[in-house]
Tab-separated table of C-alpha atoms in Angstrom:
chain	number	residue	atom	x	y	z
D	30	UNK	CA	63.754	110.926	5.258
D	31	UNK	CA	62.039	109.978	8.518
D	32	UNK	CA	63.833	106.606	8.697
D	33	UNK	CA	66.357	107.702	11.348
D	34	UNK	CA	63.594	109.300	13.390
D	35	UNK	CA	61.656	106.023	13.342
D	36	UNK	CA	64.811	104.292	14.605
D	37	UNK	CA	64.870	106.632	17.603
D	38	UNK	CA	67.637	108.968	16.419
D	39	UNK	CA	67.577	112.678	17.351
D	40	UNK	CA	69.448	115.859	16.472
D	41	UNK	CA	71.996	114.952	19.171
D	42	UNK	CA	73.105	111.847	17.251
D	43	UNK	CA	76.219	111.464	15.098
D	44	UNK	CA	75.517	109.170	12.159
D	45	UNK	CA	78.201	107.399	10.115
D	46	UNK	CA	77.308	106.719	6.450
D	47	UNK	CA	78.924	103.501	5.169
D	48	UNK	CA	77.384	103.226	1.687
D	49	UNK	CA	78.368	105.105	-1.509
D	50	UNK	CA	76.242	108.182	-2.102
D	51	UNK	CA	74.793	106.952	-5.389
D	52	UNK	CA	72.878	104.416	-3.299
D	53	UNK	CA	69.489	105.618	-2.072
D	54	UNK	CA	70.121	104.370	1.466
D	55	UNK	CA	73.143	106.680	1.714
D	56	UNK	CA	71.887	109.764	-0.132
D	57	UNK	CA	68.149	109.956	0.594
D	58	UNK	CA	67.911	108.001	3.854
D	59	UNK	CA	71.405	108.911	5.072
D	60	UNK	CA	72.157	112.518	4.076
D	61	UNK	CA	68.466	113.423	3.784
D	62	UNK	CA	67.727	111.844	7.145
D	63	UNK	CA	70.505	113.785	8.852
D	64	UNK	CA	69.282	117.049	7.330
D	65	UNK	CA	65.719	116.281	8.426
D	66	UNK	CA	66.854	115.579	11.982
D	67	UNK	CA	69.528	118.226	12.184
D	68	UNK	CA	71.926	115.445	13.168
D	69	UNK	CA	75.653	115.281	12.489
D	70	UNK	CA	76.690	113.151	9.497
D	71	UNK	CA	80.124	111.528	9.179
D	72	UNK	CA	81.323	110.797	5.615
D	73	UNK	CA	84.545	109.060	4.612
D	74	UNK	CA	86.034	109.287	1.109
D	75	UNK	CA	85.959	105.476	0.860
D	76	UNK	CA	84.533	102.988	3.345
D	77	UNK	CA	87.070	100.846	5.184
D	78	UNK	CA	85.905	97.858	7.198
D	79	UNK	CA	89.210	97.681	9.095
D	80	UNK	CA	88.963	101.336	10.155
D	81	UNK	CA	85.218	101.341	10.826
D	82	UNK	CA	85.273	101.035	14.613
D	83	UNK	CA	88.246	103.396	14.913
D	84	UNK	CA	86.276	105.970	12.931
D	85	UNK	CA	83.236	105.469	15.159
D	86	UNK	CA	85.333	106.140	18.254
D	87	UNK	CA	87.166	109.076	16.638
D	88	UNK	CA	83.952	110.859	15.637
D	89	UNK	CA	81.862	109.804	18.664
D	90	UNK	CA	79.369	108.011	16.398
D	91	UNK	CA	76.184	107.152	18.345
D	92	UNK	CA	74.202	104.759	16.313
D	93	UNK	CA	76.278	101.593	16.600
D	94	UNK	CA	77.969	102.552	19.870
D	95	UNK	CA	74.733	101.347	21.479
D	96	UNK	CA	74.672	98.076	19.550
D	97	UNK	CA	75.579	95.998	22.579
D	98	UNK	CA	72.721	97.484	24.533
D	99	UNK	CA	69.095	98.165	23.673
D	100	UNK	CA	68.719	99.250	20.051
D	101	UNK	CA	65.873	99.601	17.598
D	102	UNK	CA	66.109	97.910	14.201
D	103	UNK	CA	63.817	98.848	11.334
D	104	UNK	CA	63.857	96.604	8.276
D	105	UNK	CA	62.797	98.051	4.980
D	106	UNK	CA	62.769	97.573	1.222
D	107	UNK	CA	63.118	100.064	-1.579
D	108	UNK	CA	64.603	100.715	-5.015
D	109	UNK	CA	65.419	103.774	-7.071
D	110	UNK	CA	63.763	102.799	-10.364
D	111	UNK	CA	60.144	102.982	-9.216
D	112	UNK	CA	58.128	104.323	-6.302
D	113	UNK	CA	57.574	101.121	-4.369
D	114	UNK	CA	58.968	100.497	-0.918
D	115	UNK	CA	58.140	99.219	2.531
D	116	UNK	CA	59.199	99.810	6.119
D	117	UNK	CA	58.476	97.548	9.060
D	118	UNK	CA	57.436	100.092	11.685
D	119	UNK	CA	56.328	97.375	14.147
D	120	UNK	CA	58.278	95.313	16.671
D	121	UNK	CA	57.723	92.126	14.645
D	122	UNK	CA	61.107	90.602	13.748
D	123	UNK	CA	61.610	89.450	10.161
D	124	UNK	CA	59.108	91.270	7.902
D	125	UNK	CA	60.173	94.155	5.661
D	126	UNK	CA	56.815	95.902	5.897
D	127	UNK	CA	53.020	95.652	5.824
D	128	UNK	CA	50.590	94.831	3.023
D	129	UNK	CA	47.316	95.989	4.503
D	130	UNK	CA	44.581	97.738	2.555
D	131	UNK	CA	45.744	101.195	3.662
D	132	UNK	CA	49.407	100.426	2.928
D	133	UNK	CA	48.504	99.447	-0.627
D	134	UNK	CA	46.455	102.624	-1.095
D	135	UNK	CA	49.509	104.813	-0.498
D	136	UNK	CA	51.977	102.506	-2.283
D	137	UNK	CA	50.214	100.271	-4.876
D	138	UNK	CA	51.862	96.940	-5.693
D	139	UNK	CA	51.015	93.354	-6.584
D	140	UNK	CA	52.645	89.968	-6.035
D	141	UNK	CA	52.336	87.796	-9.141
D	142	UNK	CA	52.523	84.039	-9.514
D	143	UNK	CA	55.630	83.171	-11.523
D	144	UNK	CA	57.068	80.264	-13.490
D	145	UNK	CA	59.958	78.733	-11.464
D	146	UNK	CA	61.829	77.808	-14.654
D	147	UNK	CA	61.625	81.061	-16.627
D	148	UNK	CA	60.828	83.351	-13.661
D	149	UNK	CA	58.259	85.039	-15.904
D	150	UNK	CA	54.741	85.762	-14.599
D	151	UNK	CA	52.223	82.979	-15.160
D	152	UNK	CA	49.436	84.097	-17.490
D	153	UNK	CA	45.953	82.756	-18.099
D	154	UNK	CA	44.632	81.641	-21.479
D	155	UNK	CA	43.450	85.207	-21.997
D	156	UNK	CA	46.966	86.505	-21.389
D	157	UNK	CA	46.420	88.043	-17.937
D	158	UNK	CA	48.653	87.586	-14.904
D	159	UNK	CA	47.612	85.810	-11.699
D	160	UNK	CA	48.030	87.177	-8.174
D	161	UNK	CA	50.052	85.027	-5.780
D	162	UNK	CA	48.128	83.548	-2.873
D	163	UNK	CA	48.710	84.344	0.798
D	164	UNK	CA	51.855	82.505	1.917
D	165	UNK	CA	53.035	81.951	-1.674
D	166	UNK	CA	56.195	83.661	-2.958
D	167	UNK	CA	55.259	86.140	-5.656
D	168	UNK	CA	56.997	88.504	-8.048
D	169	UNK	CA	56.774	92.096	-6.796
D	170	UNK	CA	55.483	94.531	-9.418
D	171	UNK	CA	54.281	98.123	-9.203
D	172	UNK	CA	51.815	99.897	-11.536
D	173	UNK	CA	53.230	102.765	-13.569
D	174	UNK	CA	51.134	105.932	-13.529
D	175	UNK	CA	51.595	109.650	-14.000
D	176	UNK	CA	52.592	109.848	-10.318
D	177	UNK	CA	54.739	106.709	-10.397
D	178	UNK	CA	56.920	106.682	-13.494
D	179	UNK	CA	59.862	104.582	-14.609
D	180	UNK	CA	62.222	106.784	-16.610
D	181	UNK	CA	64.421	103.880	-17.718
D	182	UNK	CA	68.141	103.191	-17.577
D	183	UNK	CA	70.299	105.868	-19.207
D	184	UNK	CA	71.384	104.836	-22.686
D	185	UNK	CA	69.910	101.339	-22.445
D	186	UNK	CA	66.445	101.150	-23.956
D	187	UNK	CA	66.582	97.352	-24.299
D	188	UNK	CA	67.268	96.804	-20.609
D	189	UNK	CA	64.646	99.403	-19.694
D	190	UNK	CA	61.963	97.591	-21.695
D	191	UNK	CA	62.837	94.273	-20.015
D	192	UNK	CA	61.741	95.754	-16.672
D	193	UNK	CA	58.212	96.429	-17.924
D	194	UNK	CA	55.250	94.055	-17.871
D	195	UNK	CA	52.340	94.956	-20.124
D	196	UNK	CA	48.675	93.895	-20.117
D	197	UNK	CA	49.048	92.478	-16.608
D	198	UNK	CA	45.429	92.603	-15.437
D	199	UNK	CA	43.817	94.500	-18.297
D	200	UNK	CA	44.717	95.643	-21.779
D	201	UNK	CA	47.062	98.604	-21.795
D	202	UNK	CA	48.230	98.571	-18.180
D	203	UNK	CA	51.972	98.645	-17.464
D	204	UNK	CA	53.797	97.411	-14.369
D	205	UNK	CA	57.417	97.705	-13.255
D	206	UNK	CA	59.023	94.326	-12.574
D	207	UNK	CA	61.323	94.566	-9.535
D	208	UNK	CA	62.766	91.096	-10.051
D	209	UNK	CA	62.287	90.377	-6.342
D	210	UNK	CA	60.180	87.675	-4.717
D	211	UNK	CA	58.121	88.550	-1.630
D	212	UNK	CA	55.684	86.630	0.548
D	213	UNK	CA	52.472	88.146	1.930
D	214	UNK	CA	51.542	86.275	5.128
D	215	UNK	CA	48.147	85.832	6.764
D	216	UNK	CA	48.780	88.764	9.131
D	217	UNK	CA	49.448	91.206	6.283
D	218	UNK	CA	53.209	91.265	6.830
D	219	UNK	CA	55.555	91.201	3.847
D	220	UNK	CA	58.700	89.042	3.872
D	221	UNK	CA	61.611	89.197	1.433
D	222	UNK	CA	62.000	85.738	-0.153
D	223	UNK	CA	64.724	85.982	-2.810
D	224	UNK	CA	65.865	87.696	-5.979
D	225	UNK	CA	64.968	86.397	-9.420
D	226	UNK	CA	67.982	84.519	-10.734
D	227	UNK	CA	69.241	83.701	-7.236
D	228	UNK	CA	66.482	81.199	-6.618
D	229	UNK	CA	67.207	77.869	-8.302
D	230	UNK	CA	65.332	74.627	-8.850
D	231	UNK	CA	66.533	71.185	-7.698
D	232	UNK	CA	64.691	67.862	-7.447
D	233	UNK	CA	61.555	69.592	-8.731
D	234	UNK	CA	61.554	72.155	-5.897
D	235	UNK	CA	62.436	75.846	-5.660
D	236	UNK	CA	65.350	76.658	-3.371
D	237	UNK	CA	65.593	80.096	-1.766
D	238	UNK	CA	69.240	81.147	-1.463
D	239	UNK	CA	68.291	83.676	1.214
D	240	UNK	CA	66.689	81.023	3.415
D	241	UNK	CA	69.636	78.621	3.098
D	242	UNK	CA	72.135	81.412	3.752
D	243	UNK	CA	70.328	82.361	6.970
D	244	UNK	CA	70.442	78.725	8.122
D	245	UNK	CA	74.210	78.588	7.518
D	246	UNK	CA	74.664	81.807	9.481
D	247	UNK	CA	73.294	80.159	12.627
D	248	UNK	CA	76.367	77.933	12.966
D	249	UNK	CA	79.109	79.131	15.296
D	250	UNK	CA	81.997	78.399	12.901
D	251	UNK	CA	80.577	80.148	9.807
D	252	UNK	CA	81.143	83.882	9.310
D	253	UNK	CA	79.358	84.312	5.977
D	254	UNK	CA	77.702	82.130	3.354
D	255	UNK	CA	76.845	82.759	-0.295
D	256	UNK	CA	74.386	80.208	-1.711
D	257	UNK	CA	73.966	79.489	-5.434
D	258	UNK	CA	73.086	76.691	-7.853
D	259	UNK	CA	75.455	74.755	-10.129
D	260	UNK	CA	74.686	72.488	-13.078
D	261	UNK	CA	75.628	68.802	-13.133
D	262	UNK	CA	75.593	66.695	-16.320
D	263	UNK	CA	72.619	64.362	-16.407
D	264	UNK	CA	70.564	66.274	-13.825
D	265	UNK	CA	67.729	68.738	-14.341
D	266	UNK	CA	67.921	72.021	-12.492
D	267	UNK	CA	70.854	73.103	-10.374
D	268	UNK	CA	72.339	71.571	-7.244
D	269	UNK	CA	72.982	73.798	-4.259
D	270	UNK	CA	76.494	75.028	-3.482
D	271	UNK	CA	77.721	77.274	-0.688
D	272	UNK	CA	80.772	79.512	-0.674
D	273	UNK	CA	81.546	80.075	2.993
D	274	UNK	CA	83.957	82.082	5.094
D	275	UNK	CA	84.926	80.442	8.371
D	276	UNK	CA	85.236	82.451	11.545
D	277	UNK	CA	88.749	83.169	12.759
D	278	UNK	CA	90.381	80.203	14.528
D	279	UNK	CA	87.531	77.877	13.472
D	280	UNK	CA	87.552	74.852	11.188
D	281	UNK	CA	84.847	73.307	9.050
D	282	UNK	CA	82.751	70.805	10.992
D	283	UNK	CA	81.032	68.841	8.248
D	284	UNK	CA	79.175	66.511	10.583
D	285	UNK	CA	77.752	69.386	12.610
D	286	UNK	CA	76.747	71.175	9.419
D	287	UNK	CA	75.003	68.070	8.086
D	288	UNK	CA	73.054	67.546	11.327
D	289	UNK	CA	72.090	71.222	11.321
D	290	UNK	CA	70.749	70.961	7.754
D	291	UNK	CA	68.738	67.852	8.642
D	292	UNK	CA	67.065	69.773	11.471
D	293	UNK	CA	66.364	72.979	9.556
D	294	UNK	CA	65.941	72.371	5.809
D	295	UNK	CA	64.313	69.830	3.477
D	296	UNK	CA	66.837	67.583	1.649
D	297	UNK	CA	66.382	69.316	-1.714
D	298	UNK	CA	67.651	72.574	-0.174
D	299	UNK	CA	70.873	71.096	1.239
D	300	UNK	CA	73.947	72.452	-0.575
D	301	UNK	CA	75.687	69.463	-2.145
D	302	UNK	CA	78.992	71.281	-2.454
D	303	UNK	CA	81.013	73.678	-0.302
D	304	UNK	CA	83.711	76.146	-1.283
D	305	UNK	CA	85.853	77.592	1.508
D	306	UNK	CA	86.948	81.183	0.877
D	307	UNK	CA	88.828	83.801	2.875
D	308	UNK	CA	86.298	86.458	1.843
D	309	UNK	CA	83.176	86.755	-0.316
D	310	UNK	CA	82.980	88.910	-3.429
D	311	UNK	CA	80.438	91.703	-2.968
D	312	UNK	CA	79.357	94.822	-4.847
D	313	UNK	CA	80.054	98.323	-3.569
D	314	UNK	CA	76.681	98.172	-1.836
D	315	UNK	CA	77.556	94.825	-0.180
D	316	UNK	CA	75.369	92.580	-2.330
D	317	UNK	CA	76.913	89.132	-2.749
D	318	UNK	CA	78.323	88.314	-6.192
D	319	UNK	CA	77.259	84.915	-7.533
D	320	UNK	CA	77.981	84.980	-11.271
D	321	UNK	CA	81.657	83.979	-11.157
D	322	UNK	CA	80.972	81.296	-8.540
D	323	UNK	CA	78.204	79.784	-10.676
D	324	UNK	CA	80.471	79.798	-13.723
D	325	UNK	CA	83.379	78.083	-11.908
D	326	UNK	CA	81.066	75.479	-10.388
D	327	UNK	CA	82.590	72.690	-8.305
D	328	UNK	CA	85.551	71.730	-10.504
D	329	UNK	CA	88.717	71.450	-8.349
D	330	UNK	CA	90.864	72.177	-11.424
D	331	UNK	CA	89.271	75.632	-11.769
D	332	UNK	CA	89.905	76.974	-8.248
D	333	UNK	CA	92.478	76.568	-5.510
D	334	UNK	CA	89.814	77.069	-2.846
D	335	UNK	CA	89.135	73.885	-0.836
D	336	UNK	CA	85.992	72.140	-2.128
D	337	UNK	CA	83.797	69.639	-0.277
D	338	UNK	CA	81.060	67.226	-1.308
D	339	UNK	CA	78.077	66.178	0.793
D	340	UNK	CA	78.339	62.428	1.341
D	341	UNK	CA	74.931	61.593	2.789
D	342	UNK	CA	75.995	58.025	3.572
D	343	UNK	CA	78.743	59.365	5.868
D	344	UNK	CA	76.578	62.240	7.102
D	345	UNK	CA	79.509	64.546	6.462
D	346	UNK	CA	81.107	66.866	3.911
D	347	UNK	CA	84.189	65.184	2.431
D	348	UNK	CA	87.044	66.724	0.460
D	349	UNK	CA	86.175	66.960	-3.239
D	350	UNK	CA	89.143	65.465	-5.076
D	351	UNK	CA	89.648	65.312	-8.820
D	352	UNK	CA	88.627	61.669	-8.825
D	353	UNK	CA	85.459	62.307	-6.843
D	354	UNK	CA	84.622	65.191	-9.184
D	355	UNK	CA	84.865	62.847	-12.182
D	356	UNK	CA	82.643	60.316	-10.400
D	357	UNK	CA	79.982	63.003	-9.840
D	358	UNK	CA	79.950	64.419	-13.401
D	359	UNK	CA	80.034	60.910	-14.935
D	360	UNK	CA	77.072	59.792	-12.838
D	361	UNK	CA	79.037	57.119	-10.966
D	362	UNK	CA	78.388	58.955	-7.698
D	363	UNK	CA	74.704	59.773	-7.404
D	364	UNK	CA	73.214	62.839	-5.754
């Protein structure tokens, strides 16, 4: 409830809540934060992106009115199922929080080494899990105790049990599996790496969809990018694909994109296919939807969205025609 206060807000502020109230960021951080501060809270029956700025002006909202000037940004991480969360209270850009000795005393957690194929924790011959090393992406888990319980998902015992890891470091202990991958760096900062299931493996390497998406976002003609992996007959793992939304009055510049990828990412992380969309599918809490995109793959007969293929020899993304698609799936065109 002190999140707004840490961002510099006061009782004089007017805060506009954009998320649905069943989301912790809206109810606990949003409503609770306003009550704690004594600030004014603006709620709309349903969020509208097109009316957002008009609403801000209408209600004299102060948080984002200052966004073109000096603002304070606090990145954090949290979830409703278990008591584990972080907040980056420093001026360091990028981390979601700290992992020092004292931080772990108040909020116990571990980062576990995981199998990149199954995304299950790696266990020793004796059946115990292994802690991830500094700088290595690890699976975030939190110990369950009398003070930190996981009550389960209502009416779904099977799904509830899937979130639990047992006998992690000793017989009888139980940990909550967040399904998120974090990195603990040498300065005790924590960085969000990816979500289990979003990360995919290609050419024997793990590809972080979050990292690739951030690289795409640096280009001046791309508004948004959703990165995911697609299967190709005859290849192990999944090849990268990006569904992108172009900025208004901009066109795809395949050559510029290719050169940008060469400068910023290793070859195995380059998306081999592009899908141009007018908007990205997201949940009510603005998380990108990947399932349908993964299922539809890169088949031009399945979607009317323009599809492109990375032709490394031309150093460009070329239009993916039906014939080129057949060449890729038959193995005639190699990746």
